PDB file of C-alpha atoms in Angstrom:
ATOM      1  CA  MET A   1      10.757   5.790  76.303  1.00 40.00           C
ATOM      2  CA  LYS A   2       7.549   6.212  74.400  1.00 43.00           C
ATOM      3  CA  SER A   3       4.930   3.575  73.887  1.00 43.00           C
ATOM      4  CA  SER A   4       3.333   2.810  70.586  1.00 45.00           C
ATOM      5  CA  ASN A   5      -0.319   2.886  69.609  1.00 47.00           C
ATOM      6  CA  ASP A   6      -0.701  -0.884  70.020  1.00 48.00           C
ATOM      7  CA  PRO A   7      -3.918  -1.960  71.797  1.00 44.00           C
ATOM      8  CA  PRO A   8      -3.460  -2.550  75.570  1.00 48.00           C
ATOM      9  CA  GLN A   9      -3.951  -6.309  75.249  1.00 55.00           C
ATOM     10  CA  GLY A  10      -1.374  -6.425  72.468  1.00 61.00           C
ATOM     11  CA  LYS A  11       1.138  -4.658  74.704  1.00 64.00           C
ATOM     12  CA  VAL A  12       0.469  -7.104  77.537  1.00 66.00           C
ATOM     13  CA  ARG A  13       1.018 -10.068  75.217  1.00 74.00           C
ATOM     14  CA  LEU A  14       4.265  -8.585  73.898  1.00 76.00           C
ATOM     15  CA  THR A  15       5.512  -7.900  77.417  1.00 75.00           C
ATOM     16  CA  ILE A  16       4.673 -11.433  78.556  1.00 76.00           C
ATOM     17  CA  SER A  17       6.376 -12.854  75.454  1.00 81.00           C
ATOM     18  CA  ALA A  18       9.570 -11.029  76.430  1.00 81.00           C
ATOM     19  CA  GLY A  19       9.306 -12.478  79.935  1.00 78.00           C
ATOM     20  CA  ILE A  20       8.851 -16.011  78.610  1.00 84.00           C
ATOM     21  CA  ALA A  21      11.772 -15.610  76.181  1.00 87.00           C
ATOM     22  CA  SER A  22      13.956 -14.401  79.050  1.00 84.00           C
ATOM     23  CA  VAL A  23      13.109 -17.468  81.164  1.00 86.00           C
ATOM     24  CA  LEU A  24      13.714 -19.908  78.284  1.00 89.00           C
ATOM     25  CA  VAL A  25      17.072 -18.381  77.309  1.00 88.00           C
ATOM     26  CA  ALA A  26      18.251 -18.286  80.930  1.00 84.00           C
ATOM     27  CA  GLY A  27      17.270 -21.950  81.387  1.00 88.00           C
ATOM     28  CA  VAL A  28      19.201 -23.034  78.280  1.00 89.00           C
ATOM     29  CA  LEU A  29      22.254 -21.017  79.353  1.00 85.00           C
ATOM     30  CA  VAL A  30      22.267 -22.594  82.826  1.00 87.00           C
ATOM     31  CA  ALA A  31      22.179 -26.099  81.321  1.00 88.00           C
ATOM     32  CA  LEU A  32      24.957 -25.336  78.815  1.00 85.00           C
ATOM     33  CA  LYS A  33      27.231 -23.717  81.401  1.00 82.00           C
ATOM     34  CA  LEU A  34      26.707 -26.518  83.914  1.00 85.00           C
ATOM     35  CA  TRP A  35      28.027 -28.928  81.300  1.00 85.00           C
ATOM     36  CA  ALA A  36      30.893 -26.581  80.398  1.00 80.00           C
ATOM     37  CA  LEU A  37      31.868 -26.207  84.070  1.00 79.00           C
ATOM     38  CA  ALA A  38      31.946 -29.972  84.513  1.00 81.00           C
ATOM     39  CA  GLU A  39      34.149 -30.293  81.416  1.00 76.00           C
ATOM     40  CA  THR A  40      36.599 -27.449  82.137  1.00 73.00           C
ATOM     41  CA  GLY A  41      36.539 -26.721  85.866  1.00 73.00           C
ATOM     42  CA  ALA A  42      36.974 -23.027  84.986  1.00 70.00           C
ATOM     43  CA  LEU A  43      36.026 -20.619  87.752  1.00 68.00           C
ATOM     44  CA  SER A  44      35.251 -17.943  85.176  1.00 65.00           C
ATOM     45  CA  ILE A  45      32.608 -20.263  83.737  1.00 73.00           C
ATOM     46  CA  ALA A  46      31.362 -20.829  87.298  1.00 75.00           C
ATOM     47  CA  ALA A  47      30.978 -17.048  87.631  1.00 68.00           C
ATOM     48  CA  SER A  48      29.135 -16.902  84.330  1.00 70.00           C
ATOM     49  CA  LEU A  49      27.009 -19.889  85.409  1.00 78.00           C
ATOM     50  CA  ALA A  50      26.121 -18.178  88.687  1.00 75.00           C
ATOM     51  CA  ASP A  51      25.197 -15.077  86.717  1.00 70.00           C
ATOM     52  CA  SER A  52      22.958 -17.114  84.399  1.00 77.00           C
ATOM     53  CA  ALA A  53      21.383 -18.902  87.372  1.00 79.00           C
ATOM     54  CA  MET A  54      20.580 -15.507  88.857  1.00 73.00           C
ATOM     55  CA  ASP A  55      19.251 -14.450  85.478  1.00 75.00           C
ATOM     56  CA  LEU A  56      16.904 -17.422  85.571  1.00 81.00           C
ATOM     57  CA  VAL A  57      15.687 -16.531  89.056  1.00 75.00           C
ATOM     58  CA  MET A  58      15.359 -12.870  88.103  1.00 72.00           C
ATOM     59  CA  SER A  59      13.585 -13.704  84.851  1.00 76.00           C
ATOM     60  CA  LEU A  60      11.118 -15.930  86.677  1.00 78.00           C
ATOM     61  CA  GLY A  61      10.556 -13.170  89.219  1.00 71.00           C
ATOM     62  CA  ALA A  62      10.226 -10.549  86.491  1.00 70.00           C
ATOM     63  CA  ALA A  63       7.739 -12.696  84.549  1.00 73.00           C
ATOM     64  CA  ALA A  64       5.675 -13.255  87.695  1.00 73.00           C
ATOM     65  CA  ALA A  65       5.881  -9.553  88.533  1.00 68.00           C
ATOM     66  CA  ILE A  66       4.788  -8.597  84.998  1.00 67.00           C
ATOM     67  CA  VAL A  67       1.718 -10.820  85.255  1.00 71.00           C
ATOM     68  CA  TYR A  68       0.882  -9.804  88.835  1.00 66.00           C
ATOM     69  CA  ALA A  69       1.577  -6.097  88.327  1.00 59.00           C
ATOM     70  CA  ALA A  70      -0.702  -6.088  85.271  1.00 60.00           C
ATOM     71  CA  ARG A  71      -3.678  -6.946  87.480  1.00 64.00           C
ATOM     72  CA  PRO A  72      -6.042  -4.006  87.874  1.00 61.00           C
ATOM     73  CA  ALA A  73      -6.568  -2.250  91.177  1.00 57.00           C
ATOM     74  CA  ASP A  74      -9.035  -3.979  93.474  1.00 58.00           C
ATOM     75  CA  GLU A  75     -10.667  -3.433  96.858  1.00 61.00           C
ATOM     76  CA  ASP A  76      -7.548  -4.497  98.773  1.00 59.00           C
ATOM     77  CA  HIS A  77      -5.029  -2.792  96.446  1.00 56.00           C
ATOM     78  CA  ALA A  78      -6.522   0.534  95.446  1.00 49.00           C
ATOM     79  CA  PHE A  79      -3.286   1.671  93.803  1.00 54.00           C
ATOM     80  CA  GLY A  80      -2.689  -1.570  91.898  1.00 54.00           C
ATOM     81  CA  HIS A  81      -0.101  -4.308  92.372  1.00 53.00           C
ATOM     82  CA  THR A  82       3.040  -2.757  90.876  1.00 60.00           C
ATOM     83  CA  SER A  83       5.007  -2.883  94.158  1.00 64.00           C
ATOM     84  CA  ALA A  84       5.449  -6.600  93.441  1.00 64.00           C
ATOM     85  CA  GLU A  85       8.181  -5.574  90.992  1.00 67.00           C
ATOM     86  CA  ASP A  86      10.111  -3.766  93.740  1.00 70.00           C
ATOM     87  CA  LEU A  87       9.786  -6.617  96.239  1.00 72.00           C
ATOM     88  CA  THR A  88      11.061  -9.031  93.595  1.00 69.00           C
ATOM     89  CA  ALA A  89      13.991  -6.779  92.716  1.00 70.00           C
ATOM     90  CA  LEU A  90      14.988  -6.375  96.390  1.00 75.00           C
ATOM     91  CA  GLY A  91      15.124 -10.141  96.885  1.00 73.00           C
ATOM     92  CA  GLN A  92      17.076 -10.567  93.657  1.00 67.00           C
ATOM     93  CA  SER A  93      19.684  -8.007  94.696  1.00 75.00           C
ATOM     94  CA  ALA A  94      20.318  -9.837  97.987  1.00 79.00           C
ATOM     95  CA  PHE A  95      20.729 -13.135  96.117  1.00 72.00           C
ATOM     96  CA  ILE A  96      23.180 -11.555  93.684  1.00 72.00           C
ATOM     97  CA  MET A  97      25.311 -10.133  96.523  1.00 80.00           C
ATOM     98  CA  VAL A  98      25.614 -13.538  98.208  1.00 80.00           C
ATOM     99  CA  SER A  99      26.608 -15.223  94.942  1.00 73.00           C
ATOM    100  CA  ALA A 100      29.189 -12.518  94.167  1.00 76.00           C
ATOM    101  CA  GLY A 101      30.697 -13.008  97.628  1.00 82.00           C
ATOM    102  CA  LEU A 102      30.998 -16.781  97.187  1.00 76.00           C
ATOM    103  CA  ILE A 103      32.638 -16.398  93.771  1.00 73.00           C
ATOM    104  CA  SER A 104      35.096 -13.820  95.143  1.00 81.00           C
ATOM    105  CA  TRP A 105      36.009 -16.083  98.072  1.00 83.00           C
ATOM    106  CA  THR A 106      36.714 -19.011  95.748  1.00 73.00           C
ATOM    107  CA  ALA A 107      38.699 -16.834  93.329  1.00 74.00           C
ATOM    108  CA  VAL A 108      40.917 -15.467  96.110  1.00 81.00           C
ATOM    109  CA  ALA A 109      41.491 -19.010  97.407  1.00 75.00           C
ATOM    110  CA  ARG A 110      42.627 -20.118  93.952  1.00 69.00           C
ATOM    111  CA  LEU A 111      44.924 -17.129  93.512  1.00 71.00           C
ATOM    112  CA  SER A 112      46.562 -17.738  96.899  1.00 76.00           C
ATOM    113  CA  ALA A 113      47.014 -21.481  96.325  1.00 64.00           C
ATOM    114  CA  GLU A 114      50.580 -22.655  95.731  1.00 65.00           C
ATOM    115  CA  THR A 115      49.523 -24.655  92.654  1.00 60.00           C
ATOM    116  CA  PRO A 116      46.487 -23.183  90.876  1.00 55.00           C
ATOM    117  CA  PRO A 117      44.250 -25.881  89.343  1.00 52.00           C
ATOM    118  CA  GLU A 118      44.689 -26.452  85.631  1.00 52.00           C
ATOM    119  CA  LEU A 119      41.785 -26.007  83.260  1.00 50.00           C
ATOM    120  CA  ALA A 120      40.672 -28.735  80.869  1.00 49.00           C
ATOM    121  CA  SER A 121      38.682 -29.001  77.642  1.00 51.00           C
ATOM    122  CA  GLU A 122      39.025 -25.293  76.972  1.00 55.00           C
ATOM    123  CA  GLY A 123      37.779 -25.756  73.400  1.00 65.00           C
ATOM    124  CA  ARG A 124      34.421 -27.131  74.565  1.00 70.00           C
ATOM    125  CA  GLY A 125      34.105 -24.348  77.054  1.00 68.00           C
ATOM    126  CA  LEU A 126      34.791 -21.760  74.359  1.00 73.00           C
ATOM    127  CA  ILE A 127      32.067 -23.218  72.149  1.00 80.00           C
ATOM    128  CA  VAL A 128      29.517 -23.098  74.973  1.00 78.00           C
ATOM    129  CA  MET A 129      30.371 -19.490  75.825  1.00 77.00           C
ATOM    130  CA  VAL A 130      30.102 -18.400  72.182  1.00 83.00           C
ATOM    131  CA  ILE A 131      26.670 -20.036  71.973  1.00 86.00           C
ATOM    132  CA  SER A 132      25.611 -18.326  75.208  1.00 82.00           C
ATOM    133  CA  ILE A 133      26.653 -14.920  73.852  1.00 85.00           C
ATOM    134  CA  ALA A 134      24.695 -15.523  70.631  1.00 89.00           C
ATOM    135  CA  LEU A 135      21.566 -16.495  72.586  1.00 89.00           C
ATOM    136  CA  THR A 136      21.930 -13.475  74.869  1.00 86.00           C
ATOM    137  CA  LEU A 137      22.300 -11.114  71.923  1.00 89.00           C
ATOM    138  CA  GLY A 138      19.143 -12.569  70.341  1.00 90.00           C
ATOM    139  CA  LEU A 139      17.216 -12.100  73.586  1.00 89.00           C
ATOM    140  CA  VAL A 140      18.484  -8.537  74.010  1.00 85.00           C
ATOM    141  CA  TRP A 141      17.342  -7.715  70.464  1.00 90.00           C
ATOM    142  CA  TRP A 142      13.813  -9.018  71.140  1.00 88.00           C
ATOM    143  CA  GLN A 143      13.582  -7.312  74.526  1.00 84.00           C
ATOM    144  CA  GLY A 144      14.645  -4.023  72.952  1.00 84.00           C
ATOM    145  CA  ARG A 145      11.933  -4.324  70.327  1.00 85.00           C
ATOM    146  CA  VAL A 146       9.271  -5.132  72.936  1.00 83.00           C
ATOM    147  CA  ALA A 147      10.420  -2.317  75.237  1.00 76.00           C
ATOM    148  CA  ARG A 148      10.190   0.206  72.400  1.00 77.00           C
ATOM    149  CA  ARG A 149       6.697  -0.908  71.385  1.00 76.00           C
ATOM    150  CA  THR A 150       5.213  -1.258  74.880  1.00 70.00           C
ATOM    151  CA  GLY A 151       7.221   1.189  76.986  1.00 63.00           C
ATOM    152  CA  SER A 152       7.615  -1.538  79.638  1.00 65.00           C
ATOM    153  CA  LYS A 153      10.184  -0.508  82.259  1.00 60.00           C
ATOM    154  CA  VAL A 154      10.409  -4.107  83.513  1.00 64.00           C
ATOM    155  CA  VAL A 155      11.449  -5.411  80.104  1.00 73.00           C
ATOM    156  CA  ALA A 156      13.830  -2.493  79.600  1.00 68.00           C
ATOM    157  CA  ALA A 157      15.486  -3.185  82.966  1.00 65.00           C
ATOM    158  CA  ASP A 158      15.753  -6.912  82.224  1.00 70.00           C
ATOM    159  CA  ARG A 159      17.338  -6.072  78.868  1.00 74.00           C
ATOM    160  CA  LEU A 160      19.876  -3.813  80.554  1.00 65.00           C
ATOM    161  CA  HIS A 161      20.729  -6.620  82.971  1.00 65.00           C
ATOM    162  CA  TYR A 162      21.344  -9.086  80.135  1.00 74.00           C
ATOM    163  CA  LEU A 163      23.537  -6.560  78.352  1.00 69.00           C
ATOM    164  CA  GLY A 164      25.630  -6.394  81.513  1.00 62.00           C
ATOM    165  CA  ASP A 165      25.817 -10.197  81.581  1.00 66.00           C
ATOM    166  CA  LEU A 166      27.788 -10.207  78.356  1.00 70.00           C
ATOM    167  CA  LEU A 167      30.893  -9.080  80.301  1.00 65.00           C
ATOM    168  CA  PRO A 168      31.279 -12.300  82.378  1.00 65.00           C
ATOM    169  CA  SER A 169      30.758 -14.400  79.247  1.00 69.00           C
ATOM    170  CA  LEU A 170      33.395 -12.463  77.307  1.00 72.00           C
ATOM    171  CA  GLY A 171      35.710 -12.732  80.326  1.00 68.00           C
ATOM    172  CA  ALA A 172      35.257 -16.500  80.452  1.00 67.00           C
ATOM    173  CA  ILE A 173      36.158 -16.752  76.753  1.00 75.00           C
ATOM    174  CA  LEU A 174      39.280 -14.665  77.365  1.00 75.00           C
ATOM    175  CA  ALA A 175      40.329 -16.821  80.340  1.00 69.00           C
ATOM    176  CA  LEU A 176      39.781 -20.073  78.449  1.00 68.00           C
ATOM    177  CA  TRP A 177      41.683 -18.813  75.399  1.00 73.00           C
ATOM    178  CA  ILE A 178      44.662 -17.616  77.477  1.00 73.00           C
ATOM    179  CA  SER A 179      44.720 -20.910  79.388  1.00 67.00           C
ATOM    180  CA  SER A 180      44.600 -22.921  76.158  1.00 67.00           C
ATOM    181  CA  ARG A 181      47.171 -20.783  74.346  1.00 70.00           C
ATOM    182  CA  PHE A 182      49.629 -19.872  77.114  1.00 67.00           C
ATOM    183  CA  GLY A 183      48.783 -22.235  79.981  1.00 64.00           C
ATOM    184  CA  ILE A 184      48.131 -19.345  82.420  1.00 63.00           C
ATOM    185  CA  GLY A 185      45.331 -20.628  84.621  1.00 59.00           C
ATOM    186  CA  SER A 186      45.395 -17.759  87.131  1.00 67.00           C
ATOM    187  CA  VAL A 187      43.678 -15.457  84.598  1.00 71.00           C
ATOM    188  CA  ASP A 188      40.540 -17.509  85.201  1.00 64.00           C
ATOM    189  CA  ALA A 189      40.353 -16.448  88.864  1.00 72.00           C
ATOM    190  CA  VAL A 190      41.114 -12.813  88.010  1.00 76.00           C
ATOM    191  CA  VAL A 191      38.284 -12.747  85.473  1.00 72.00           C
ATOM    192  CA  ALA A 192      35.970 -14.333  88.049  1.00 72.00           C
ATOM    193  CA  LEU A 193      36.862 -11.604  90.560  1.00 79.00           C
ATOM    194  CA  LEU A 194      36.083  -8.889  88.006  1.00 78.00           C
ATOM    195  CA  ALA A 195      32.780 -10.553  87.122  1.00 73.00           C
ATOM    196  CA  ALA A 196      31.864 -10.800  90.818  1.00 77.00           C
ATOM    197  CA  GLY A 197      32.598  -7.085  91.195  1.00 81.00           C
ATOM    198  CA  VAL A 198      30.318  -6.233  88.281  1.00 75.00           C
ATOM    199  CA  MET A 199      27.594  -8.430  89.776  1.00 73.00           C
ATOM    200  CA  ALA A 200      27.913  -6.746  93.188  1.00 80.00           C
ATOM    201  CA  ILE A 201      27.705  -3.244  91.686  1.00 81.00           C
ATOM    202  CA  GLY A 202      24.609  -4.234  89.705  1.00 74.00           C
ATOM    203  CA  ALA A 203      23.038  -5.775  92.825  1.00 75.00           C
ATOM    204  CA  LEU A 204      23.574  -2.596  94.837  1.00 82.00           C
ATOM    205  CA  ARG A 205      22.024  -0.507  92.057  1.00 78.00           C
ATOM    206  CA  ILE A 206      18.985  -2.791  91.755  1.00 74.00           C
ATOM    207  CA  GLY A 207      18.548  -2.990  95.523  1.00 79.00           C
ATOM    208  CA  LYS A 208      18.777   0.772  96.040  1.00 80.00           C
ATOM    209  CA  ASP A 209      16.233   1.469  93.308  1.00 77.00           C
ATOM    210  CA  ALA A 210      13.805  -1.103  94.752  1.00 74.00           C
ATOM    211  CA  TRP A 211      14.305   0.202  98.307  1.00 80.00           C
ATOM    212  CA  ASP A 212      13.694   3.788  97.217  1.00 73.00           C
ATOM    213  CA  ALA A 213      10.431   2.766  95.548  1.00 69.00           C
ATOM    214  CA  LEU A 214       9.247   0.765  98.558  1.00 72.00           C
ATOM    215  CA  MET A 215      10.022   3.775 100.788  1.00 70.00           C
ATOM    216  CA  ASP A 216       7.862   6.012  98.545  1.00 68.00           C
ATOM    217  CA  ARG A 217      10.768   8.106  97.334  1.00 73.00           C
ATOM    218  CA  ALA A 218       9.785  10.860  94.900  1.00 72.00           C
ATOM    219  CA  ALA A 219      10.191  10.354  91.170  1.00 78.00           C
ATOM    220  CA  ASP A 220      13.247  11.572  89.299  1.00 80.00           C
ATOM    221  CA  PRO A 221      13.601  15.402  89.356  1.00 86.00           C
ATOM    222  CA  THR A 222      13.364  15.498  85.562  1.00 89.00           C
ATOM    223  CA  ILE A 223       9.884  13.969  85.790  1.00 89.00           C
ATOM    224  CA  LEU A 224       8.867  16.426  88.509  1.00 89.00           C
ATOM    225  CA  ASN A 225      10.140  19.370  86.472  1.00 92.00           C
ATOM    226  CA  GLY A 226       8.420  18.055  83.353  1.00 92.00           C
ATOM    227  CA  ILE A 227       5.044  17.732  85.078  1.00 93.00           C
ATOM    228  CA  ALA A 228       5.463  21.173  86.653  1.00 92.00           C
ATOM    229  CA  GLY A 229       6.212  22.659  83.236  1.00 93.00           C
ATOM    230  CA  ILE A 230       3.096  21.093  81.700  1.00 93.00           C
ATOM    231  CA  ALA A 231       0.892  22.340  84.550  1.00 93.00           C
ATOM    232  CA  ARG A 232       2.434  25.817  84.533  1.00 91.00           C
ATOM    233  CA  ASP A 233       1.715  26.347  80.827  1.00 91.00           C
ATOM    234  CA  TRP A 234      -1.706  24.666  80.671  1.00 93.00           C
ATOM    235  CA  PRO A 235      -4.537  27.006  79.570  1.00 93.00           C
ATOM    236  CA  GLY A 236      -6.882  27.925  82.411  1.00 92.00           C
ATOM    237  CA  VAL A 237      -4.499  26.942  85.203  1.00 91.00           C
ATOM    238  CA  ARG A 238      -3.763  30.005  87.338  1.00 91.00           C
ATOM    239  CA  GLY A 239      -1.239  28.191  89.512  1.00 90.00           C
ATOM    240  CA  PHE A 240      -0.478  24.859  91.164  1.00 91.00           C
ATOM    241  CA  HIS A 241       0.904  23.488  94.433  1.00 91.00           C
ATOM    242  CA  ASP A 242       1.495  20.286  96.411  1.00 88.00           C
ATOM    243  CA  LEU A 243       2.962  18.359  93.471  1.00 91.00           C
ATOM    244  CA  LYS A 244       3.791  14.984  95.028  1.00 89.00           C
ATOM    245  CA  THR A 245       5.030  11.779  93.425  1.00 86.00           C
ATOM    246  CA  ARG A 246       6.005   8.286  94.469  1.00 81.00           C
ATOM    247  CA  ARG A 247       7.180   5.234  92.562  1.00 77.00           C
ATOM    248  CA  ALA A 248       5.942   1.640  92.680  1.00 69.00           C
ATOM    249  CA  GLY A 249       7.435  -0.798  90.219  1.00 62.00           C
ATOM    250  CA  SER A 250       7.203   0.659  86.750  1.00 61.00           C
ATOM    251  CA  ARG A 251       4.524   3.197  87.694  1.00 74.00           C
ATOM    252  CA  VAL A 252       4.802   6.766  88.962  1.00 82.00           C
ATOM    253  CA  PHE A 253       1.912   8.029  91.100  1.00 85.00           C
ATOM    254  CA  VAL A 254       1.274  11.769  90.787  1.00 90.00           C
ATOM    255  CA  ASN A 255      -0.856  14.017  92.998  1.00 90.00           C
ATOM    256  CA  LEU A 256      -1.259  17.626  91.898  1.00 92.00           C
ATOM    257  CA  HIS A 257      -3.366  20.569  93.114  1.00 93.00           C
ATOM    258  CA  ILE A 258      -4.218  23.128  90.424  1.00 93.00           C
ATOM    259  CA  GLU A 259      -5.707  26.583  91.005  1.00 92.00           C
ATOM    260  CA  LEU A 260      -8.622  27.650  88.774  1.00 92.00           C
ATOM    261  CA  ASP A 261     -10.924  30.627  88.321  1.00 90.00           C
ATOM    262  CA  GLY A 262     -13.677  30.202  90.925  1.00 87.00           C
ATOM    263  CA  ASP A 263     -16.285  31.936  88.756  1.00 87.00           C
ATOM    264  CA  GLN A 264     -16.203  29.396  85.914  1.00 89.00           C
ATOM    265  CA  SER A 265     -18.638  26.501  85.677  1.00 90.00           C
ATOM    266  CA  LEU A 266     -17.928  23.049  87.081  1.00 91.00           C
ATOM    267  CA  ARG A 267     -17.977  21.676  83.521  1.00 92.00           C
ATOM    268  CA  GLU A 268     -15.261  24.150  82.441  1.00 92.00           C
ATOM    269  CA  ALA A 269     -13.134  23.352  85.503  1.00 91.00           C
ATOM    270  CA  HIS A 270     -13.468  19.636  84.858  1.00 92.00           C
ATOM    271  CA  ALA A 271     -12.453  20.078  81.207  1.00 93.00           C
ATOM    272  CA  ILE A 272      -9.284  21.935  82.226  1.00 93.00           C
ATOM    273  CA  GLY A 273      -8.316  19.252  84.743  1.00 91.00           C
ATOM    274  CA  ALA A 274      -9.094  16.379  82.367  1.00 92.00           C
ATOM    275  CA  GLY A 275      -7.084  17.970  79.570  1.00 93.00           C
ATOM    276  CA  LEU A 276      -4.100  18.503  81.856  1.00 94.00           C
ATOM    277  CA  ARG A 277      -4.269  14.899  83.049  1.00 92.00           C
ATOM    278  CA  ARG A 278      -4.276  13.630  79.458  1.00 93.00           C
ATOM    279  CA  ALA A 279      -1.265  15.818  78.645  1.00 93.00           C
ATOM    280  CA  ILE A 280       0.710  14.445  81.609  1.00 92.00           C
ATOM    281  CA  LEU A 281      -0.177  10.858  80.656  1.00 89.00           C
ATOM    282  CA  ALA A 282       0.891  11.509  77.066  1.00 89.00           C
ATOM    283  CA  ALA A 283       4.295  12.666  78.300  1.00 88.00           C
ATOM    284  CA  TYR A 284       4.605   9.946  80.975  1.00 87.00           C
ATOM    285  CA  PRO A 285       2.526   6.905  79.895  1.00 80.00           C
ATOM    286  CA  HIS A 286       3.348   4.915  83.042  1.00 76.00           C
ATOM    287  CA  ALA A 287       2.024   7.588  85.398  1.00 82.00           C
ATOM    288  CA  ASP A 288      -1.100   7.374  87.543  1.00 83.00           C
ATOM    289  CA  VAL A 289      -2.372  10.948  87.878  1.00 90.00           C
ATOM    290  CA  ILE A 290      -4.805  12.468  90.376  1.00 89.00           C
ATOM    291  CA  ILE A 291      -5.571  16.187  90.010  1.00 93.00           C
ATOM    292  CA  HIS A 292      -7.298  18.229  92.725  1.00 92.00           C
ATOM    293  CA  LYS A 293      -8.973  21.509  91.800  1.00 92.00           C
ATOM    294  CA  ASP A 294      -8.764  24.542  94.083  1.00 90.00           C
ATOM    295  CA  VAL A 295     -10.064  28.095  93.685  1.00 91.00           C
ATOM    296  CA  HIS A 296      -7.304  30.545  92.806  1.00 84.00           C
ATOM    297  CA  GLY A 297      -6.646  33.103  95.520  1.00 73.00           C
ATOM    298  CA  ASP A 298      -8.353  31.230  98.380  1.00 66.00           C
TER     299      ASP A 298
END
């Protein structure tokens, strides 16, 4: 994902605006679905409500992480504050897993009951779910625009999460429609089980990614190969070694040793290293690059 030529402050404002929009939409959805749950008693709406509640928590965490991670490096955090994003994501994944388990437990209990509870006011529930889908689509559109203009991985990840949230909402609409049309209330619990499964899979994916970053796992092999290709072909570089990377939040930290002609001037060596660093940053805008210069053949 490439960033635009917007000024840095403009990108920060756009990113924060996406975070605020995410929090506002999630708050409205929670309120609407609470009312719909009280009116219908539909477990599928409860699953969608739990998902929206988690969205609200995640959006608040993401907004806080965006603001905190944007702080520059200081004396106590020489590499910046981007690990706040990973800590937030790890906590969110645990919360999602617990909620998915509770929804699954309730759904199984309803399916095994001799007389499944009947749903009520399906029409009102349908209206609320349609509104929630419309709001989510509007948010996803804005997040996509911000992500394209700023290159923010946090906003892009939040957008992907909201796209995945459309499934529980569509499932709730299906369950309410089938209950209203055919009187089959058990579909509601089945849809809730499917939604809980989707939530659990997403939680595992988020948690693994955050854990890998906190454990300083190397960046994706495609990034490593891309950086190696740039260094290999850069004019004046005779060779390179000890290419190391680690991830923290939306940033990738890169350490690279390049081998240069020992007879050239310090100014020439510096120009080669600075040019290579700019080329890597142009290809990977969210990288933090440190280049060490060694004499070729030593």
